[in-house]
Structures are given as C-alpha cells and as structure tokens.
Short mmCIF file of C-alpha atoms in Angstrom, two decimals:
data_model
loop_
_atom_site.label_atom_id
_atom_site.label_comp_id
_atom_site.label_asym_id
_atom_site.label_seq_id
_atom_site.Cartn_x
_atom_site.Cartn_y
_atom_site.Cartn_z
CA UNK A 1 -33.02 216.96 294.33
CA UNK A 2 -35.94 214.54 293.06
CA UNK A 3 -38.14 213.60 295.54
CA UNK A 4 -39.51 209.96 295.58
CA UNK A 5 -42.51 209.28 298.09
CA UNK A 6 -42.68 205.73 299.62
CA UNK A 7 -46.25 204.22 300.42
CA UNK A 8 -45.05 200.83 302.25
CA UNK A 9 -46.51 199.57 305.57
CA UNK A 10 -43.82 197.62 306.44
CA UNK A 11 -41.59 200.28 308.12
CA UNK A 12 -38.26 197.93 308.02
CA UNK A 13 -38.78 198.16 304.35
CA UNK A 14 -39.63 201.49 304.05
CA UNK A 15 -36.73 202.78 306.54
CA UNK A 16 -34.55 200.63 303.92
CA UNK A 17 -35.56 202.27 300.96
CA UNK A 18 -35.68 205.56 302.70
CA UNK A 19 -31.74 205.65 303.45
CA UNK A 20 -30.62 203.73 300.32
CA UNK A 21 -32.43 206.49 298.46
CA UNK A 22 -30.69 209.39 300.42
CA UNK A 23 -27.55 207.59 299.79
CA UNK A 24 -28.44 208.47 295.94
CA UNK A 25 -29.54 212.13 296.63
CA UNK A 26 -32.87 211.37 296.25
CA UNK A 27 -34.82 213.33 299.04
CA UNK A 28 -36.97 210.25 299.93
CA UNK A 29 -40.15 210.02 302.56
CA UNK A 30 -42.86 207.72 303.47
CA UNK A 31 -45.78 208.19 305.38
CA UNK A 32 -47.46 205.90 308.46
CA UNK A 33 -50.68 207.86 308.08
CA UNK A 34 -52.19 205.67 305.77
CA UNK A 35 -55.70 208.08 305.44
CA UNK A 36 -53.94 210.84 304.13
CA UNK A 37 -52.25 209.86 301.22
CA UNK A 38 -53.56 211.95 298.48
CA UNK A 39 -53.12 214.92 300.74
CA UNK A 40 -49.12 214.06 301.61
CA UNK A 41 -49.15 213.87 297.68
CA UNK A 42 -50.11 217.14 296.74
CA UNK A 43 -47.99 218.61 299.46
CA UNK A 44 -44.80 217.03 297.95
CA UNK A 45 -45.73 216.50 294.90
CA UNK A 46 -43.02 214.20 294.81
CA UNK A 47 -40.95 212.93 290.99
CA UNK A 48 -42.08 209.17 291.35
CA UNK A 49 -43.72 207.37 294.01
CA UNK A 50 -43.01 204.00 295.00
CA UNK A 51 -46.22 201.66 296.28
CA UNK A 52 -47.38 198.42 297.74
CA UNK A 53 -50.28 196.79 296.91
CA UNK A 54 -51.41 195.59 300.55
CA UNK A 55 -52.10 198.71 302.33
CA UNK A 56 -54.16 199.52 305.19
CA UNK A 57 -57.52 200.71 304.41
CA UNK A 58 -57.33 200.70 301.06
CA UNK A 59 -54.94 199.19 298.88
CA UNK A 60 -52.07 200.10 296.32
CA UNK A 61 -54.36 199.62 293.52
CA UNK A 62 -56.74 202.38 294.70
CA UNK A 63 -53.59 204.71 295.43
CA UNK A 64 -52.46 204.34 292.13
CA UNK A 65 -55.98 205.29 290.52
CA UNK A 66 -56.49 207.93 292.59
CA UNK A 67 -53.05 209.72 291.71
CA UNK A 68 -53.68 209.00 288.21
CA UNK A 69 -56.64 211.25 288.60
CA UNK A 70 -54.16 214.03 288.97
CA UNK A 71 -50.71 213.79 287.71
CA UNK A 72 -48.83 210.80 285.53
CA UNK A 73 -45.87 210.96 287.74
CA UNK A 74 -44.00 207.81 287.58
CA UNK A 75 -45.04 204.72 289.79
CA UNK A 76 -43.74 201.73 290.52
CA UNK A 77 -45.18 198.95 292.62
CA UNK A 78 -43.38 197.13 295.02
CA UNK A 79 -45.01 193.85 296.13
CA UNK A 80 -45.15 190.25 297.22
CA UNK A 81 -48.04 189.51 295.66
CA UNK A 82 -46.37 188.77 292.43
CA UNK A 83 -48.20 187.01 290.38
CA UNK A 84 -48.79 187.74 286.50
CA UNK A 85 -52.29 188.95 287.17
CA UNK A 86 -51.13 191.25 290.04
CA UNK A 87 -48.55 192.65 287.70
CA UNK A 88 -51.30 193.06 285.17
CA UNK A 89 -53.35 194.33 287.50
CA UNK A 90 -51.15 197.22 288.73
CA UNK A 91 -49.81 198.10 284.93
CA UNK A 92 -53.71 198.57 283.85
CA UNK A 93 -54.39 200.77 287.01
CA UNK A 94 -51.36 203.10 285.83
CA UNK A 95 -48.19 201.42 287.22
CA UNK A 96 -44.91 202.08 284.84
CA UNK A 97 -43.21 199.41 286.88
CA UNK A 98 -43.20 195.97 289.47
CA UNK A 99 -40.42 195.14 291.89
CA UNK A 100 -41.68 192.04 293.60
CA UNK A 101 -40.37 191.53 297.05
CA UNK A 102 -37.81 190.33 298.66
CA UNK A 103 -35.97 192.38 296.00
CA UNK A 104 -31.90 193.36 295.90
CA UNK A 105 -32.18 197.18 296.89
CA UNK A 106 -29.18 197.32 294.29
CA UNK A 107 -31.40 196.43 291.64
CA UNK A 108 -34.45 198.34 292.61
CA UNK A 109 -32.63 201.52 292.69
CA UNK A 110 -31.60 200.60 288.92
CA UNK A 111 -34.90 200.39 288.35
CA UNK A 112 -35.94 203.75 289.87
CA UNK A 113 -33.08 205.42 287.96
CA UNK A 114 -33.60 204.12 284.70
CA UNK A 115 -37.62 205.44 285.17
CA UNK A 116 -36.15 209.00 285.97
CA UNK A 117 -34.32 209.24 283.18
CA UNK A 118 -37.37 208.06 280.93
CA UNK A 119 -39.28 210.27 282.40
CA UNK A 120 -37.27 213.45 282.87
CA UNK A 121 -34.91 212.54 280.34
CA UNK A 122 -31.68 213.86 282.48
CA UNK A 123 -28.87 215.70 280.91
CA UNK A 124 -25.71 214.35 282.38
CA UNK A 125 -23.51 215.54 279.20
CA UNK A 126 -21.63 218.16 280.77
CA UNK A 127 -20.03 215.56 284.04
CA UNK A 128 -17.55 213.40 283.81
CA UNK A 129 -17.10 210.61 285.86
CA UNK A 130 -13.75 210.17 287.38
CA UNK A 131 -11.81 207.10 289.24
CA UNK A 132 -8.21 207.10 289.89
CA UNK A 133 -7.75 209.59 286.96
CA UNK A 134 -9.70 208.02 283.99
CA UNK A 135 -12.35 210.34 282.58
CA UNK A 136 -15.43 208.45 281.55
CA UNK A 137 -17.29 210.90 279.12
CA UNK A 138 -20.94 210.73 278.78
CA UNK A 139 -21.43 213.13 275.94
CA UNK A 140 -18.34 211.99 273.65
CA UNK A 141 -19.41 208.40 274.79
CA UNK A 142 -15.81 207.87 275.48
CA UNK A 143 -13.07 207.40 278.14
CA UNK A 144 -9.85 209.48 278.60
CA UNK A 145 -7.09 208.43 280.32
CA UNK A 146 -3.66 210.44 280.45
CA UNK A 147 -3.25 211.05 276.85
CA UNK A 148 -5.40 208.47 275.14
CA UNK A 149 -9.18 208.21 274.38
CA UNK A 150 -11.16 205.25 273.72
CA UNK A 151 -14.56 205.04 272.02
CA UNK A 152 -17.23 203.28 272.88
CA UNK A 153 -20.45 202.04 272.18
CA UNK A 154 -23.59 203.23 273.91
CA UNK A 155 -23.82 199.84 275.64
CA UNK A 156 -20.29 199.71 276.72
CA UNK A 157 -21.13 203.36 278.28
CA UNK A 158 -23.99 202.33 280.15
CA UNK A 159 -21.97 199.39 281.78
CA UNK A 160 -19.29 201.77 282.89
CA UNK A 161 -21.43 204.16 284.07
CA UNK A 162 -22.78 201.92 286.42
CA UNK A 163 -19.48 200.87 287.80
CA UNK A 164 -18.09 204.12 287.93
CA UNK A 165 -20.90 205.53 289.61
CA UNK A 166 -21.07 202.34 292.34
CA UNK A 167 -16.76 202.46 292.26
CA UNK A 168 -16.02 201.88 296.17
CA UNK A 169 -18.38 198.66 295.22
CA UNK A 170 -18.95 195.94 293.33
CA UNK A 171 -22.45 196.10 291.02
CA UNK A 172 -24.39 192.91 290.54
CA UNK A 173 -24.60 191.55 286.89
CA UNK A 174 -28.57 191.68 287.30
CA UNK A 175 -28.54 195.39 288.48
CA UNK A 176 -26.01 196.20 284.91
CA UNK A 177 -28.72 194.65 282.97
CA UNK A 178 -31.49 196.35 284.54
CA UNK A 179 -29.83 199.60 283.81
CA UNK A 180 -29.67 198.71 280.50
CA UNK A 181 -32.94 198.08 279.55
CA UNK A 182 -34.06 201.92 279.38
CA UNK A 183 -32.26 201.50 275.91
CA UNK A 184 -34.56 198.60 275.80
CA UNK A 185 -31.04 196.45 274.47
CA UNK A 186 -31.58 193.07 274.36
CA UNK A 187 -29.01 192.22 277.37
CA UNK A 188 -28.89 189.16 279.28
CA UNK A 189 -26.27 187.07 281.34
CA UNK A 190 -23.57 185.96 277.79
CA UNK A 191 -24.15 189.10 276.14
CA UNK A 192 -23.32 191.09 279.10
CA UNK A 193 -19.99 188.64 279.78
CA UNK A 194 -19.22 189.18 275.75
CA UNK A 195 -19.42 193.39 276.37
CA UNK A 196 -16.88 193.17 279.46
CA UNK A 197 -14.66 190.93 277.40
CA UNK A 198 -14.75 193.31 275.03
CA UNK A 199 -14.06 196.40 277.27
CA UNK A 200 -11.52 195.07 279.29
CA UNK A 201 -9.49 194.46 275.62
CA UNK A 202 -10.17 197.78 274.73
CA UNK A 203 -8.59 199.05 278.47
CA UNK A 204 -5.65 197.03 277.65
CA UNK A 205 -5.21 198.62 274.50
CA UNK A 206 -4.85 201.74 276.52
CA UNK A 207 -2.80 200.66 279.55
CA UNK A 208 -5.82 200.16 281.86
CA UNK A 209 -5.13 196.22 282.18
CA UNK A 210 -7.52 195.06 285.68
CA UNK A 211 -9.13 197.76 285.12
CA UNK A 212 -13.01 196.00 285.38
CA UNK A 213 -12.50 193.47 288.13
CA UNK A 214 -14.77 190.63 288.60
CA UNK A 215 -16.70 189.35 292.27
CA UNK A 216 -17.29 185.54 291.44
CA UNK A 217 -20.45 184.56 291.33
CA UNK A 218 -22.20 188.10 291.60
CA UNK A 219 -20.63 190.86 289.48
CA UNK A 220 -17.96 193.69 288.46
CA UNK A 221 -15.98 196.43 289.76
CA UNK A 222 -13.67 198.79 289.56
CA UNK A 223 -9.69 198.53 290.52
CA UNK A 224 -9.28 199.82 293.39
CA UNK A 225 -6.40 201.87 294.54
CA UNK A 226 -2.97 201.03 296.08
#
C-alpha cells in the first residue's frame, strides 16, 4: 500500500483528500503539526507527498526544498495561488506537479495516479479487470468477452481502464484525459469523443452494444446491470 503524505492547513480539504485516497488504497495522512514536517517525513517516508504553498510558519515552497535535500519522491502542489509564476515557482523548487484549487477530487486523483505510475512504473499485467463478465486485459491490450477478443489500441486501453476501474460511476471527460497524458498523447475534448465513437463500434462488433454509456454534459460510464 503506497503511502501519500498530505501537508494542507485547511483540514476540510485535507480530511477530503484523506478519505478519497483510502477509497483508492492509498494509506493517506496529514499532519496539523506544522513544525515537524521533515521529521513526520522521515518517519513515513511516504511514495509522494501532496503540498500547499500557504503554510503556517513556513511555506510549501520551503517544504518542497527541504525534502528535495533528501529524497526525489514525487510532489505535487496543491494551491490557490495559481498563477503562472506560482506554478513556475513550485516546478523550479522541485514540484513534478500543480493542482490549483478548488479542484474536482476526481481529477486530482488522476493526477496522483498517473505520477505513481511514472514514478514506480507499476506492473498491472498480470489483473484483469472485470464488469459484468467482460475481461479487459492490460497486458494483451485487449478485451474478452464470452468467446470473442477485441484489440485495442493503447489509448483505447487507457480510456477503459479508467471506466472499468470507476464502474459503479460515471468518470468525467477531463479526469479520462488527465489519465492519459502519462503517455503524454495529445488528447483533448474531439479526440477523446472520436476514441469512444470508435470503441463503442468496436463493442458492437462484439455484442457489447451500450456498453460505454454517456452522462450529458460531464462524461462516460459503464452499463450497468439489470
């Protein structure tokens, strides 16, 4: 279980983060001893940490140099103060990322997986992913269901591995295209529509017809069962 350390006065948004995390088996914490933050860091010595920049005491920016000293874990900032000089600002200190705030805790965890597997580049070849008896394959890059297989592209198997693993749910179209950029694929809002055109043919072709449902206005699912 990775563990991700949270270094966010705001306790609402901390809290927030906190259980959204767990809800991802990520064993998350924060701290409200804002003094003793390089010593909660070696203690955990957690897989990514995630930071704001106003802090009491001193702020994010000083954090982030300060870890740097000792380990290039990832880091990502998480701010309001988001302008392009603050972003700057925390990428030359050592940040790998920026979430400004308010942010869609759908999309931030996108963001947070897709620097994992950068980082720690995760094998997740030998699971498949399973909903209502279709197989999606990571390692063949393909999808079984009863007798027939279907091919796909790497893109197509990033977009339904999002949606099977957020299946009781619909996924936003931003947080698809977020998980999609650790490819660093060009993706945005037409592109993305042309790929589930393209998929849900492909289902068809296969007798999956419905399967990718759509949420007007924000995003796509999964069918759901009887």
């Amino acid at each position: 279980m990775q563990k991700i350390m949270i270094i966010e006065d705001d306790l609402t948004i901390a809290k927030s983060l906190q259980e959204e995390l767990t809800k991802w088996s990520y064993q998350a914490f924060y701290t409200t001893d804002f003094n003793q933050i390089m010593e909660l860091f070696t203690e955990q010595a957690p897989q990514l940490v995630l930071i704001d920049i106003k802090l009491p005491y001193f702020n994010g920016y000083y954090w982030c140099t300060e870890i740097r000293k000792v380990s290039q874990v990832p880091i990502i900032f998480i701010s309001s103060q988001n302008e392009r000089m603050d972003i700057v600002m925390a990428i030359q200190m050592g940040a790998d990322d920026f979430i400004s705030k308010p942010f869609d805790l759908t999309i931030a965890i996108a963001k947070i997986q897709a620097l994992l597997r950068r980082t720690y580049d995760f094998n997740e070849s030998d699971s498949f992913l399973n909903h209502q008896g279709v197989y999606l394959k990571a390692n063949e890059l393909s999808l079984q269901f009863e007798e027939k297989e279907m091919a796909l592209t790497k893109t197509e198997m990033k977009i339904l591995e999002q949606l099977f693993l957020h299946k009781s749910e619909f996924v936003s179209r931003e947080a698809i295209m977020v998980s999609l950029w650790e490819n660093e694929a060009f993706i945005d809002d037409n592109t993305l529509a042309v790929n589930i055109a393209r998929l849900r043919k492909k289902l068809a072709e296969i007798g999956l017809e419905n399967f990718i449902i759509t949420k007007k206005g924000y995003g796509y699912g999964l069918m759901k069962g009887e």
